[in-house]
Amino acid sequence: MPVKYTSELKARAVELVLHAQADPDTATGAITRVARELGMSKETLRVWVRKHKESGKAMPVESVDLEVENRRLRAELAEARRVNEILKRASAFFAAEPGRP
């Protein structure tokens, strides 16, 4: 019995393949890798990619503003480091007083 895939899954799978094929380092075997990760037939995915390319639709563009994402990740990393330092100090404090309840 054929499996029905949502249009969102199809679009995302095609986008993943196109992005992988755009990079020479990951272009080889892109369809096979993406199909395996998504748990679908590579032939099904190959047909979707072919139809997308034949339709003349624009290639998907990077939807993430990399500069904003980089700032967000740097702030998140700084917060994680701050929390880690607090936890280290608390651990050292409580380890120094073994009789403390």
PDB file of C-alpha atoms in Angstrom, residues 46-57:
ATOM      1  CA  ARG A  46      14.441  11.438  -6.547  1.00  0.00           C
ATOM      2  CA  VAL A  47      11.106  11.866  -8.397  1.00  0.00           C
ATOM      3  CA  TRP A  48      10.121  14.786  -6.154  1.00  0.00           C
ATOM      4  CA  VAL A  49      13.461  16.518  -6.755  1.00  0.00           C
ATOM      5  CA  ARG A  50      13.259  15.926 -10.512  1.00  0.00           C
ATOM      6  CA  LYS A  51       9.709  17.314 -10.670  1.00  0.00           C
ATOM      7  CA  HIS A  52      10.750  20.339  -8.644  1.00  0.00           C
ATOM      8  CA  LYS A  53      13.673  21.056 -10.968  1.00  0.00           C
ATOM      9  CA  GLU A  54      11.518  20.548 -14.076  1.00  0.00           C
ATOM     10  CA  SER A  55       8.816  22.871 -12.739  1.00  0.00           C
ATOM     11  CA  GLY A  56      11.198  25.821 -12.934  1.00  0.00           C
ATOM     12  CA  LYS A  57      10.450  26.856  -9.370  1.00  0.00           C
TER      13      LYS A  57
END
